[in-house]
PDB file of C-alpha atoms in Angstrom:
ATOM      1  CA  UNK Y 815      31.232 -35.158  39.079  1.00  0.00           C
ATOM      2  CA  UNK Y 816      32.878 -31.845  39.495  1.00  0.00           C
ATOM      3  CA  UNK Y 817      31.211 -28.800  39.299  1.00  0.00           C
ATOM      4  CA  UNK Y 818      31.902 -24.743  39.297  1.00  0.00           C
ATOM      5  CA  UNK Y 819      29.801 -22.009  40.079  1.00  0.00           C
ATOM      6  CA  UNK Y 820      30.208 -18.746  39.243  1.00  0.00           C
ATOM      7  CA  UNK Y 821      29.628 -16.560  35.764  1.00  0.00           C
ATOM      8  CA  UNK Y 822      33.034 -16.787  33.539  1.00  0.00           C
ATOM      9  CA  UNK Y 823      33.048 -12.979  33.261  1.00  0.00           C
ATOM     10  CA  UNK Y 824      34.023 -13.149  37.040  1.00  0.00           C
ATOM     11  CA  UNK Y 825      38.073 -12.663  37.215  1.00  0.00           C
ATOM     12  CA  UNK Y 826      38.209 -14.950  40.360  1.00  0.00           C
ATOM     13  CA  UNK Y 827      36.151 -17.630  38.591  1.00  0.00           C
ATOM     14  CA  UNK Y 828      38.342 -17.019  35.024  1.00  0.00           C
ATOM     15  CA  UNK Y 829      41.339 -18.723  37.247  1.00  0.00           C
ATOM     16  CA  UNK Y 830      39.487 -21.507  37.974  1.00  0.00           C
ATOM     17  CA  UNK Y 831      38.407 -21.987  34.581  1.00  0.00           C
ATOM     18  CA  UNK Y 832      42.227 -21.391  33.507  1.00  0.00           C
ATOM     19  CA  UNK Y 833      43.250 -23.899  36.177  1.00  0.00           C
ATOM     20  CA  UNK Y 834      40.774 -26.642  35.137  1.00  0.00           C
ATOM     21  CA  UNK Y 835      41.523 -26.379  31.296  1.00  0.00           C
ATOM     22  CA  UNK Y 836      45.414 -26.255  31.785  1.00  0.00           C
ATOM     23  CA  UNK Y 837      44.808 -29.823  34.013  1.00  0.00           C
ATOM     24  CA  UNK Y 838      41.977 -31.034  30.788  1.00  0.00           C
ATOM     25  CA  UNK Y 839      39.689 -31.660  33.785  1.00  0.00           C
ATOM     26  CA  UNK Y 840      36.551 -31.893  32.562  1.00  0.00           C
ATOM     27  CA  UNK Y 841      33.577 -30.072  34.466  1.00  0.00           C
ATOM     28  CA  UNK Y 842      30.298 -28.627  34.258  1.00  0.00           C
ATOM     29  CA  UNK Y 843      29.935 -24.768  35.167  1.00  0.00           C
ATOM     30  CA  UNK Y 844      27.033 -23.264  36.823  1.00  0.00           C
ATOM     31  CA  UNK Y 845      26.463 -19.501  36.502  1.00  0.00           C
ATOM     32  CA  UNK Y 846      25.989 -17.980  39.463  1.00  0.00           C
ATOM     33  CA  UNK Y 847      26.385 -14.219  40.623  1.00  0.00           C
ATOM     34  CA  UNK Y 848      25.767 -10.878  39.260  1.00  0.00           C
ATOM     35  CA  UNK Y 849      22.857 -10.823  36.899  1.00  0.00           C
ATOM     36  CA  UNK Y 850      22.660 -14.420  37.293  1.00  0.00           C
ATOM     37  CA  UNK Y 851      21.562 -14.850  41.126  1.00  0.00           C
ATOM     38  CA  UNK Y 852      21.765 -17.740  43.209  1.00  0.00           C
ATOM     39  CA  UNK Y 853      24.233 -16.971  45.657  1.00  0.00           C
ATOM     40  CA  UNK Y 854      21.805 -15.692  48.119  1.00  0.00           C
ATOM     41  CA  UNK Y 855      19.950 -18.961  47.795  1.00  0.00           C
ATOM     42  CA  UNK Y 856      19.639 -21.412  50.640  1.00  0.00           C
ATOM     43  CA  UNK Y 857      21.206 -24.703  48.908  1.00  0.00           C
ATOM     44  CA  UNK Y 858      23.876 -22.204  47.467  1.00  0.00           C
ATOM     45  CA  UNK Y 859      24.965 -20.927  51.134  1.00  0.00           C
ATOM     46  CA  UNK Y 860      25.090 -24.247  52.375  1.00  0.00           C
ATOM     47  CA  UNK Y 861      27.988 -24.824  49.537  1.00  0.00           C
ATOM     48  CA  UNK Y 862      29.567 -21.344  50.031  1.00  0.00           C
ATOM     49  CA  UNK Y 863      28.279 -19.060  53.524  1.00  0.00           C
ATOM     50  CA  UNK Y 864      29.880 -16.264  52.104  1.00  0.00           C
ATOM     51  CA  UNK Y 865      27.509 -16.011  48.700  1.00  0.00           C
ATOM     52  CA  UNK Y 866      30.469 -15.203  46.480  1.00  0.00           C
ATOM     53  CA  UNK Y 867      31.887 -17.119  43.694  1.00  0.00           C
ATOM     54  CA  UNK Y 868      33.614 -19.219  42.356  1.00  0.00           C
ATOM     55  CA  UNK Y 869      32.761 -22.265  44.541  1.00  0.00           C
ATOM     56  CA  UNK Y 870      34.193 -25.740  43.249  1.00  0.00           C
ATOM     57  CA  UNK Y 871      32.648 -28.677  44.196  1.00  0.00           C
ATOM     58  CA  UNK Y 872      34.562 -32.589  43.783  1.00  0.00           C
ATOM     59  CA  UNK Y 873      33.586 -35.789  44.760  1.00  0.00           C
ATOM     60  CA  UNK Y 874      31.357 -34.206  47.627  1.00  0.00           C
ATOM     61  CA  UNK Y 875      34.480 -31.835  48.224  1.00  0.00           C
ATOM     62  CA  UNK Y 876      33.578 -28.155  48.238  1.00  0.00           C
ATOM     63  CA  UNK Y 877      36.032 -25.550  48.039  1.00  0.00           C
ATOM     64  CA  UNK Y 878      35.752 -21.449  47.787  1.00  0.00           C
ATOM     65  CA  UNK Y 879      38.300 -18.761  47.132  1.00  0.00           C
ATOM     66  CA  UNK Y 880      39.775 -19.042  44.269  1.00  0.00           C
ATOM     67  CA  UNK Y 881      43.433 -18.918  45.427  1.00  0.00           C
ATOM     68  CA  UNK Y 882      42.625 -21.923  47.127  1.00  0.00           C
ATOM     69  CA  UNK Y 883      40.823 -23.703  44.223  1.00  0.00           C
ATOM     70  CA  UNK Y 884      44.311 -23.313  42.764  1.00  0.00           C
ATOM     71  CA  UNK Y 885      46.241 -24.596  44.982  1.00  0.00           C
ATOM     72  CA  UNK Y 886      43.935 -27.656  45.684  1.00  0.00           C
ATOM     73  CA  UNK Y 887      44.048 -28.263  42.351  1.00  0.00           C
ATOM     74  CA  UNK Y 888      47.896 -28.159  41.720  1.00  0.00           C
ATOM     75  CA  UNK Y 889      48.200 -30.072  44.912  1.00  0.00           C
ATOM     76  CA  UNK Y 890      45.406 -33.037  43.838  1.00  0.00           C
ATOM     77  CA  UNK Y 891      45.910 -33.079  40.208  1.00  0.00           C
ATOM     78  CA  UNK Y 892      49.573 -32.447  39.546  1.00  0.00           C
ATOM     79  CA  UNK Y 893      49.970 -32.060  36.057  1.00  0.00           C
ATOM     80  CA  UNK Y 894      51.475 -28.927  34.013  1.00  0.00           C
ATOM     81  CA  UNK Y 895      50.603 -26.937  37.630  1.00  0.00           C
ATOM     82  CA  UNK Y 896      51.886 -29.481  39.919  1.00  0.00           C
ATOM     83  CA  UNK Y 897      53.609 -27.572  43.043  1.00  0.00           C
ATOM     84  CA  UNK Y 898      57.621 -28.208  43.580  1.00  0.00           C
ATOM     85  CA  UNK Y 899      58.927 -30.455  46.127  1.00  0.00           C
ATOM     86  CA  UNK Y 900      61.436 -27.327  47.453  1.00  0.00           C
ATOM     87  CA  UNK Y 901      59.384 -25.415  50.339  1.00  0.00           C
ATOM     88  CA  UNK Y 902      61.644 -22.183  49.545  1.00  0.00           C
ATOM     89  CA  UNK Y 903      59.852 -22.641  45.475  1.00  0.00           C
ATOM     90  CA  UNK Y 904      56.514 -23.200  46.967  1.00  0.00           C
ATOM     91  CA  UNK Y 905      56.817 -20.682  49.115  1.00  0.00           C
ATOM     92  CA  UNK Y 906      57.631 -18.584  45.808  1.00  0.00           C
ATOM     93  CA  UNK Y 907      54.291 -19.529  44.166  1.00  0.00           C
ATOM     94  CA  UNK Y 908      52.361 -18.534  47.665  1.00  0.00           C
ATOM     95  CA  UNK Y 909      53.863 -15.308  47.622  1.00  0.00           C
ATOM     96  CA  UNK Y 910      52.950 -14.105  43.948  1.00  0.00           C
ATOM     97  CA  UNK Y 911      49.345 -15.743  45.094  1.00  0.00           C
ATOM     98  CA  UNK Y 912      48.575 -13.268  47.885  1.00  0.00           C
ATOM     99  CA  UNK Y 913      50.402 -10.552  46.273  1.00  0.00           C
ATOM    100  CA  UNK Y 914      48.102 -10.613  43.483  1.00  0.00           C
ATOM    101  CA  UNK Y 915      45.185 -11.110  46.047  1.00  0.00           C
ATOM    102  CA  UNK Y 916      46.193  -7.918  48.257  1.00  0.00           C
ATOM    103  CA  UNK Y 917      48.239  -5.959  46.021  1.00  0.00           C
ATOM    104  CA  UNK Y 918      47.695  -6.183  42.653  1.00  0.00           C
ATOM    105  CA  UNK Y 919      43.936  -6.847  42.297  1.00  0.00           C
ATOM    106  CA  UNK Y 920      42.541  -4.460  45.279  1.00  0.00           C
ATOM    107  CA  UNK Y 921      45.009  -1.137  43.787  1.00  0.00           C
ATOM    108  CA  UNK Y 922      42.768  -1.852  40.503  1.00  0.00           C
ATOM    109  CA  UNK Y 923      39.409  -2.021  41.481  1.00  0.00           C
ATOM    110  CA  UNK Y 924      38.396   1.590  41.288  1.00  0.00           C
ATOM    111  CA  UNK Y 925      39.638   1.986  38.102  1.00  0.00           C
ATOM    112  CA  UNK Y 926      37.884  -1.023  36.955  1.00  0.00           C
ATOM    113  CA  UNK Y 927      34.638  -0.462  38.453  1.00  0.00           C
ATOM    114  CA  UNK Y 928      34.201   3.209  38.000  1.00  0.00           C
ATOM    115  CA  UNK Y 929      35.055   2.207  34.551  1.00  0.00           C
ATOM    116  CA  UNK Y 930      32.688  -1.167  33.654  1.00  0.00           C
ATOM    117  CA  UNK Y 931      29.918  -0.744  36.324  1.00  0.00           C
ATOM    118  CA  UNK Y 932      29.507   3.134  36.636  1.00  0.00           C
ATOM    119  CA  UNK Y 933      27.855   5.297  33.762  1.00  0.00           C
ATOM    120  CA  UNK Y 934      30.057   7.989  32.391  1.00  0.00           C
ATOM    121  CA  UNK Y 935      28.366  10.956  34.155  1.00  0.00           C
ATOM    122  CA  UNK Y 936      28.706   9.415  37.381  1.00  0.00           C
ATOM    123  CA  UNK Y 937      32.430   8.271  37.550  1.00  0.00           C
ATOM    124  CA  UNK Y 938      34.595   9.386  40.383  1.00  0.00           C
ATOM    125  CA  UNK Y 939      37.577  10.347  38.229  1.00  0.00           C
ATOM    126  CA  UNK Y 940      39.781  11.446  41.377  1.00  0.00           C
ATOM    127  CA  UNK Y 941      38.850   7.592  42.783  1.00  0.00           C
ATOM    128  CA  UNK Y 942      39.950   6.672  39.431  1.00  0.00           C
ATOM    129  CA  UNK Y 943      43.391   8.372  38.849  1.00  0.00           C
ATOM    130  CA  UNK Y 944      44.549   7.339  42.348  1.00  0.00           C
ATOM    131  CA  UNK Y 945      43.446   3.791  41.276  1.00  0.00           C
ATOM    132  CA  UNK Y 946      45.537   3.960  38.815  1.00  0.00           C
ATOM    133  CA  UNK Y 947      48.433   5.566  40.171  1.00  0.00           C
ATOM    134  CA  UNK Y 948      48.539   2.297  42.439  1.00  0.00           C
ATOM    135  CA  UNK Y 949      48.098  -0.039  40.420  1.00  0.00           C
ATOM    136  CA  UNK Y 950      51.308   1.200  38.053  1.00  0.00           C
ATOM    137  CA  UNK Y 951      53.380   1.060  41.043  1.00  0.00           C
ATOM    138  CA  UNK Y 952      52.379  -2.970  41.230  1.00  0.00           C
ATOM    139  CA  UNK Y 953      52.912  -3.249  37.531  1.00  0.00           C
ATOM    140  CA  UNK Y 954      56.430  -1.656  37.370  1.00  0.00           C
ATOM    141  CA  UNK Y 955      57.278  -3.933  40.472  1.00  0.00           C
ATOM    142  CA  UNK Y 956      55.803  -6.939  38.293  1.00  0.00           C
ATOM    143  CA  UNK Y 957      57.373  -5.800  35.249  1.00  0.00           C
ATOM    144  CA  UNK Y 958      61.137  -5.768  36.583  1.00  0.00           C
ATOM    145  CA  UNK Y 959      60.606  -8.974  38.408  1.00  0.00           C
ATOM    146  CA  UNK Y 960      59.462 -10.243  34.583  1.00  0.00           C
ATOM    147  CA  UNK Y 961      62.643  -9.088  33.047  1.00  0.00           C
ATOM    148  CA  UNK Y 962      64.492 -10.777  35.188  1.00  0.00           C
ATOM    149  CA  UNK Y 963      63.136 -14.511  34.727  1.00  0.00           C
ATOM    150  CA  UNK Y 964      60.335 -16.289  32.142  1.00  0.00           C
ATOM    151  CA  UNK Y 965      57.196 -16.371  34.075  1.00  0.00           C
ATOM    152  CA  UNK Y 966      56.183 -14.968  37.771  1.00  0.00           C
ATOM    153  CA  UNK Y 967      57.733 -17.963  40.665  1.00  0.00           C
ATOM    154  CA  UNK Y 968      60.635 -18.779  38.412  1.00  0.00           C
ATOM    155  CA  UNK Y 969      61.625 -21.018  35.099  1.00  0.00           C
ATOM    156  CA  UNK Y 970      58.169 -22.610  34.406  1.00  0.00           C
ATOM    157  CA  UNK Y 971      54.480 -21.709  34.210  1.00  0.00           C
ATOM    158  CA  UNK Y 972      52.422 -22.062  37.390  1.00  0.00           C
ATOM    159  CA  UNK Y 973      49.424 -21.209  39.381  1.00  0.00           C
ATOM    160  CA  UNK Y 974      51.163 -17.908  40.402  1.00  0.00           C
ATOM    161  CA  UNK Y 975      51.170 -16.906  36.283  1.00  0.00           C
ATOM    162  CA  UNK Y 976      47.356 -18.255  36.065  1.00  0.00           C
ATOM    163  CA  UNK Y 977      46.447 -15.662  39.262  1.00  0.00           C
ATOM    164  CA  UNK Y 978      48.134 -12.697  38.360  1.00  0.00           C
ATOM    165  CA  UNK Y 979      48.013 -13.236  34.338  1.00  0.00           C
ATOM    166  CA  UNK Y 980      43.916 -12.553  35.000  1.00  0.00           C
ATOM    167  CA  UNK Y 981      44.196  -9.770  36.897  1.00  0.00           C
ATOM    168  CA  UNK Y 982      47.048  -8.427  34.335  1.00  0.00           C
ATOM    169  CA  UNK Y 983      44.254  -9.298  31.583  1.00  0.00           C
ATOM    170  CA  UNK Y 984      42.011  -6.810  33.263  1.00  0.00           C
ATOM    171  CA  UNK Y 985      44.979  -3.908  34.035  1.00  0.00           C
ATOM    172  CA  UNK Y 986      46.215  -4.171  30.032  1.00  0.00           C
ATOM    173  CA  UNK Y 987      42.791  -4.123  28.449  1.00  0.00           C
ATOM    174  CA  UNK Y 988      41.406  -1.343  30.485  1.00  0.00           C
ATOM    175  CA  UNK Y 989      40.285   1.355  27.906  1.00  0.00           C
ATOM    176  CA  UNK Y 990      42.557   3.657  29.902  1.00  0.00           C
ATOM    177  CA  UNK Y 991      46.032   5.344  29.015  1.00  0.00           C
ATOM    178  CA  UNK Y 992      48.824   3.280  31.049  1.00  0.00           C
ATOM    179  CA  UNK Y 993      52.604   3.158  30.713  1.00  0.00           C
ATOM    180  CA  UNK Y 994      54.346   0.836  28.519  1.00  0.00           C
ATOM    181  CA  UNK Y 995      55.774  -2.411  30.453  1.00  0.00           C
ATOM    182  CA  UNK Y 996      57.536  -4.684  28.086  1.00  0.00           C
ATOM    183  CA  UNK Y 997      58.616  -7.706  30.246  1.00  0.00           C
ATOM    184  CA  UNK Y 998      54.989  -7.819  31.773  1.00  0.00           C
ATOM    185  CA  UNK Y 999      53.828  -7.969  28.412  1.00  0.00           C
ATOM    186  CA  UNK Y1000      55.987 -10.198  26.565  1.00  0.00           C
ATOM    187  CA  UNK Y1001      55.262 -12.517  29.875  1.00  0.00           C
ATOM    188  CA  UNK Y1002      51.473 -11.978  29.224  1.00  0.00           C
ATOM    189  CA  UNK Y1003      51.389 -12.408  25.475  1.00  0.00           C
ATOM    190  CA  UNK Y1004      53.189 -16.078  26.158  1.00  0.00           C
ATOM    191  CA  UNK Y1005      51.008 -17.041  28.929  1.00  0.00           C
ATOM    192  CA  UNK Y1006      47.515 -15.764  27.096  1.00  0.00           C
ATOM    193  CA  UNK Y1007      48.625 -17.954  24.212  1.00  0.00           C
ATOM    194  CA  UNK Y1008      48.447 -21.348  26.027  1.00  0.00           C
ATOM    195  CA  UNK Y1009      45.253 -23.123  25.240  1.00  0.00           C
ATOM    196  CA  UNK Y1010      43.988 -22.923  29.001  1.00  0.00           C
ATOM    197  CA  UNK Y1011      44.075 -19.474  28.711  1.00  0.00           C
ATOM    198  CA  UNK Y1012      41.356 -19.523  26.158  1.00  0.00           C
ATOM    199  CA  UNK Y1013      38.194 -18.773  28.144  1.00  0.00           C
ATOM    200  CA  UNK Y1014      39.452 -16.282  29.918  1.00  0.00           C
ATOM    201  CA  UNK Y1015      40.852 -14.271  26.811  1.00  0.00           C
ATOM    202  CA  UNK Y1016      37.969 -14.900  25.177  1.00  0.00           C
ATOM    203  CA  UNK Y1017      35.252 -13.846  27.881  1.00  0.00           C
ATOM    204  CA  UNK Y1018      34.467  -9.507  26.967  1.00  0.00           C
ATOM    205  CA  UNK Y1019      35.723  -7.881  29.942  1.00  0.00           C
ATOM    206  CA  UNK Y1020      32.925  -6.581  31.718  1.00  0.00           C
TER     207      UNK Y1020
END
């Protein structure tokens, strides 16, 4: 039995989601944060002591962050995400991982949040525009490492393109005016067209 908590509207959850379907591993999702509760419970800390999502649990195994979920999963079930033998090209997908994770993802939260979870007569705009203004920096940087080669670590699709294609799913949807990148999004227009991706294009961004 393998089962996922954590509401699909959550960006860190939508890579596990991505990460499952790409692998056709079947699973049974349990919503869990936000509106839905449960990750102050008791039974739910026991799984994950820090009462975030997504938290995966295999076979008994439990796993939380969802950088790791991807990599445990590339690593146990191989497939269309298995990792490369060459350290140097692991070491490639690991980079792109944490980038998104301390780069990429934290430079946009402002502008998301102020955005999605703040009403209009309360938004910080200055908190906004500086969001922003980070976040472009990380998306030119992205977008002239994507003109350069077909998806983020190298030749083929990977983990790396699963993490940073969701947070690049938030940046290029945001009702806000940003510049044009075209290698970020011809890479994100082939990625969000693979059947894994489905769930997480689907899902309103909220």
């Amino acid at each position: 039995m393998r089962r996922l908590w954590g509401r699909a509207n959550s960006v860190n959850v939508q890579k596990v989601l991505w990460g499952l379907d790409e692998l056709g591993l079947p699973y049974e999702r349990i919503e869990a944060g936000g509106a839905h509760g449960i990750v102050d419970a008791a039974a739910y800390r026991a799984l994950n002591p820090n009462g975030l999502v997504p938290t995966l649990q295999e076979d008994g195994f439990v796993l939380w962050e969802s950088n790791a979920i991807l990599r445990y999963l590339a690593e146990a079930h191989g497939g269309p995400l298995a990792l490369p033998q060459d350290a140097r090209a692991r070491a490639r997908i690991a980079q792109w991982l944490d980038w998104q994770a301390t780069s990429f993802t934290p430079a946009m939260r402002d502008a998301f949040w102020q955005t999605y979870r703040v009403a209009d007569g309360q938004r910080d705009h200055e908190a906004v525009a500086a969001s922003l203004a980070r976040t472009e920096r990380h998306a030119e940087t992205l977008d002239r490492h994507l003109a350069n080669q077909p998806f983020v670590a190298g030749d083929r699709f990977s983990i790396a393109d699963i993490a940073v294609g969701c947070a690049a799913h938030r940046w290029l949807h945001l009702p806000l005016a940003i510049a044009e990148r075209p290698a970020l999004s011809r890479w994100y227009a082939e990625i969000a067209a693979r059947p894994g991706a489905a769930q997480v294009i689907a899902e309103p961004i909220s």
